Short mmCIF file of C-alpha atoms in Angstrom, two decimals:
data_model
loop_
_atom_site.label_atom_id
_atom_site.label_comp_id
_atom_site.label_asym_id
_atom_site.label_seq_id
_atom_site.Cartn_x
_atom_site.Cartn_y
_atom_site.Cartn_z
CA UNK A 1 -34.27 25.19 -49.23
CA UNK A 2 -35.65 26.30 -52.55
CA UNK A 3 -34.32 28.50 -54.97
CA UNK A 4 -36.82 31.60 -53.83
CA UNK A 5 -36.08 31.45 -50.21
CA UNK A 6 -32.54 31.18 -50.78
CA UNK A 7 -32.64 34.05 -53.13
CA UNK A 8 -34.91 36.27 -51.36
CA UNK A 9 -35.13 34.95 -47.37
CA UNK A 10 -37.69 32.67 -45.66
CA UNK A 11 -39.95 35.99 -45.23
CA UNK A 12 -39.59 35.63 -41.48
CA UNK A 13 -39.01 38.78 -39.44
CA UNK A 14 -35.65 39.86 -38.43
CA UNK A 15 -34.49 37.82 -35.43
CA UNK A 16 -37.04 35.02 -35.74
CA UNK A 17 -35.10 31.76 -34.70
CA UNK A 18 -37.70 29.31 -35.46
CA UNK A 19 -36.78 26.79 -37.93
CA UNK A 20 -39.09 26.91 -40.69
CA UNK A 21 -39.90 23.56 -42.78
CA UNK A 22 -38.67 23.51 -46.52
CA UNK A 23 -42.18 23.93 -47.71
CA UNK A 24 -43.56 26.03 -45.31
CA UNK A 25 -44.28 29.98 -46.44
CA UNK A 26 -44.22 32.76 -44.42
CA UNK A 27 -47.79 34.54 -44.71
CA UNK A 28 -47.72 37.34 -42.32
CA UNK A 29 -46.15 38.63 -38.99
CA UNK A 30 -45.87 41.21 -36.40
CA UNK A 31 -43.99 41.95 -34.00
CA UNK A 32 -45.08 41.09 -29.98
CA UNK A 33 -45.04 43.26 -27.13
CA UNK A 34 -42.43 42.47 -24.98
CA UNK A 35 -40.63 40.93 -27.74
CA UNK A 36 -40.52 38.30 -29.95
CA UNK A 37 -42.79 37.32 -32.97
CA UNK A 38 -46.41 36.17 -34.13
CA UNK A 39 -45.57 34.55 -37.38
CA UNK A 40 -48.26 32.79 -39.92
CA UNK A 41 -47.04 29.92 -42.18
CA UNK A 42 -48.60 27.90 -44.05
CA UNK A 43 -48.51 24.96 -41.39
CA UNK A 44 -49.05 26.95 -38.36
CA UNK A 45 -49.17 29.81 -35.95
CA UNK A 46 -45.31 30.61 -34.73
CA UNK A 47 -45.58 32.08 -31.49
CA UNK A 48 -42.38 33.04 -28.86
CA UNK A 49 -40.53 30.92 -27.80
CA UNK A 50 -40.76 29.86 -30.95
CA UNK A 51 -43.01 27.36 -30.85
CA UNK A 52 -44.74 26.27 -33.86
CA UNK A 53 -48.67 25.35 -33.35
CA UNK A 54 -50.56 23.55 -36.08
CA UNK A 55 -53.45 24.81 -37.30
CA UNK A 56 -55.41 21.70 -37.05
CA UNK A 57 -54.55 22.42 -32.82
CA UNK A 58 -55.92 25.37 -32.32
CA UNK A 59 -59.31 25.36 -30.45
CA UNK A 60 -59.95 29.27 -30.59
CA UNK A 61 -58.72 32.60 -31.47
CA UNK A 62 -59.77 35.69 -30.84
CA UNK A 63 -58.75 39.43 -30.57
CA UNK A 64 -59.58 40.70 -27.05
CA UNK A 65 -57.03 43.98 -27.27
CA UNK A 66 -54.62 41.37 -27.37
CA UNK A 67 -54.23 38.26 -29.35
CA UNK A 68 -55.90 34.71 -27.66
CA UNK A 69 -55.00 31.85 -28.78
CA UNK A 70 -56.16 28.70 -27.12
CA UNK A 71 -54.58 25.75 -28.19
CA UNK A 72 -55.64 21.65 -27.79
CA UNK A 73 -53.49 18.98 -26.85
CA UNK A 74 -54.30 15.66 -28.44
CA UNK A 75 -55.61 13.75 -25.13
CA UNK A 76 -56.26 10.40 -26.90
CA UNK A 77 -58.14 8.52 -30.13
CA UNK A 78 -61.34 6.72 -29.79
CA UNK A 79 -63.23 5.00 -32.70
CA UNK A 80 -60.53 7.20 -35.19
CA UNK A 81 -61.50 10.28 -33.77
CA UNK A 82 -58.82 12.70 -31.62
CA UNK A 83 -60.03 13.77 -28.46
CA UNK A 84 -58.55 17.13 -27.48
CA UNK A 85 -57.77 18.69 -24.68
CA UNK A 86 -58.00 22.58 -25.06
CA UNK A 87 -54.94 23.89 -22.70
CA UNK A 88 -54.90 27.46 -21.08
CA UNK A 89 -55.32 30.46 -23.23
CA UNK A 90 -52.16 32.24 -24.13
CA UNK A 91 -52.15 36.11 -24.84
CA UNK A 92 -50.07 37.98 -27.07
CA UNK A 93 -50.30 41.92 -27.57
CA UNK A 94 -49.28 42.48 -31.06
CA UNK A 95 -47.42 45.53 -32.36
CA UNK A 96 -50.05 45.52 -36.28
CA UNK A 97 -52.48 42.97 -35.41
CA UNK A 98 -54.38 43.58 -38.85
CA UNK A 99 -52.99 41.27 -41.27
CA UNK A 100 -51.76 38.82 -38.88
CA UNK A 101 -55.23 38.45 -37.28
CA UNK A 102 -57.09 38.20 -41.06
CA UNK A 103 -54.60 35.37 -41.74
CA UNK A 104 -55.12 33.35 -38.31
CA UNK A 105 -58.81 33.36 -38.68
CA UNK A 106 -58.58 32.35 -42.68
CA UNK A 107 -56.20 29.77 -41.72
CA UNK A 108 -57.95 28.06 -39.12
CA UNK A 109 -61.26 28.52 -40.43
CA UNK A 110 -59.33 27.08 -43.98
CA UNK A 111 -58.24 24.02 -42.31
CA UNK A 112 -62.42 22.75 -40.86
CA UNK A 113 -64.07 20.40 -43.62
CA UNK A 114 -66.64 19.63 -41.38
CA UNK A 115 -68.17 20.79 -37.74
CA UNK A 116 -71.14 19.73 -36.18
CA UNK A 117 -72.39 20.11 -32.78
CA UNK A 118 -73.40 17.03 -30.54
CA UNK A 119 -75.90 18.08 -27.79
CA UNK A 120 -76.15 16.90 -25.37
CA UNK A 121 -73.48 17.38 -23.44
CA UNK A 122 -71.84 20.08 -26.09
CA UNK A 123 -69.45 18.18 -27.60
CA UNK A 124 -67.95 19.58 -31.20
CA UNK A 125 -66.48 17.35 -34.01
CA UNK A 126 -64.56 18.46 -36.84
CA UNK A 127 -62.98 17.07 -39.71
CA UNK A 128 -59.66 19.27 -40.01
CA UNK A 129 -57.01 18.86 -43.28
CA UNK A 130 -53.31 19.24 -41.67
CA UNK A 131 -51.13 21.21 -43.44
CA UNK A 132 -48.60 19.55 -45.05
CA UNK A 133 -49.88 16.26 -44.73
CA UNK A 134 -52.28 14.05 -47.39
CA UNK A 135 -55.94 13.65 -45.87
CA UNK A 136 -57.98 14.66 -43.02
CA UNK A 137 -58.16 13.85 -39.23
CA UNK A 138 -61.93 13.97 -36.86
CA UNK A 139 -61.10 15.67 -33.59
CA UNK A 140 -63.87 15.80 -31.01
CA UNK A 141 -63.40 18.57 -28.08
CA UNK A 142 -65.93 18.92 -25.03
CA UNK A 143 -67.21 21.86 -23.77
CA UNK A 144 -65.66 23.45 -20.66
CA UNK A 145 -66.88 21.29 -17.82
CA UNK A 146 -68.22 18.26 -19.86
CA UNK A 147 -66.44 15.50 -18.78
CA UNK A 148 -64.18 12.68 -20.43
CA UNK A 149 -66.89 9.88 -20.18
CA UNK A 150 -69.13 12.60 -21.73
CA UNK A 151 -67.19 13.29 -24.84
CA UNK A 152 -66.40 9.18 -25.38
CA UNK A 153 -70.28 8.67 -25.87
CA UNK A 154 -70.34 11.63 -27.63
CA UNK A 155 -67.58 10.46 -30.10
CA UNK A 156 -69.45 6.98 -30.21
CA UNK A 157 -72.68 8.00 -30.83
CA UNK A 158 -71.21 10.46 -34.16
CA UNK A 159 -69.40 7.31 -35.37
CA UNK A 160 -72.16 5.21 -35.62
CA UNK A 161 -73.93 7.83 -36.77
CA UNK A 162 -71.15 8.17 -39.60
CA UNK A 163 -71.74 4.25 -40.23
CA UNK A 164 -75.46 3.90 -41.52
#
């Protein structure tokens, strides 16, 4: 723990009971109906439970009167590139969604190098930096209802493409 955070607190909320890393920052929170926390760090999006996820695994985000957050699971690697799996939307009502949802959206935005759109069959691939770590990782997710042998090819075909 550094000197700041053991002078002044990890900037979590009251009650939060995640355990923060020794270089992760607090960047904003609020609290969630129902109870619990939405907290922002500088490696991911706390959300109850708590459950850290990393920004580099969230597929969308949006504010629908309630925070939605859809988040990938890594599903496997193919040619160097991580196919993900995006997982069921979660929803959050947040007591002062403001800040919280202008530092989601800079955060995830913040961690894409590189996007670009493979169609057909509506495939993306990013390049994403992961907090916390040296370097960047491709990820390749499908569109809903484009299937696995879909997104391989997909994946292929950008590789070789990355090649010449």
């Amino acid at each position: 723990m550094g000197l700041w955070q053991r002078l002044f607190g990890s900037g979590a909320p009251d009650g939060f009971t995640g355990e923060l890393e020794p270089d992760e920052t607090v960047v904003a929170f609020t609290a969630v109906t129902g109870g619990g926390h939405v907290v922002v760090t500088s490696l991911g999006l706390w959300v109850p439970g708590p459950r850290r996820i990393g920004w580099h695994l969230i597929s969308k985000v949006k504010w629908e009167g309630s925070l939605r957050v859809v988040e990938a699971r890594e599903a496997g690697v193919l040619d160097s590139v991580v196919l993900l799996e995006d997982l069921a939307p979660q929803r959050f009502a947040l007591a002062e969604p403001g800040r919280v949802m202008r530092a989601i959206s800079q955060r995830v935005e913040g961690s894409i190098r590189h996007r670009e759109r493979v169609e057909p069959p509506g495939v993306w691939v990013v390049q994403r930096k992961i907090p916390g770590r040296d370097g960047a990782v491709w990820q390749a997710r499908g569109d809903a209802g484009v299937d696995e042998a879909a997104v391989r090819a997909a994946v292929s075909s950008f590789v070789e493409g990355l090649a010449r």
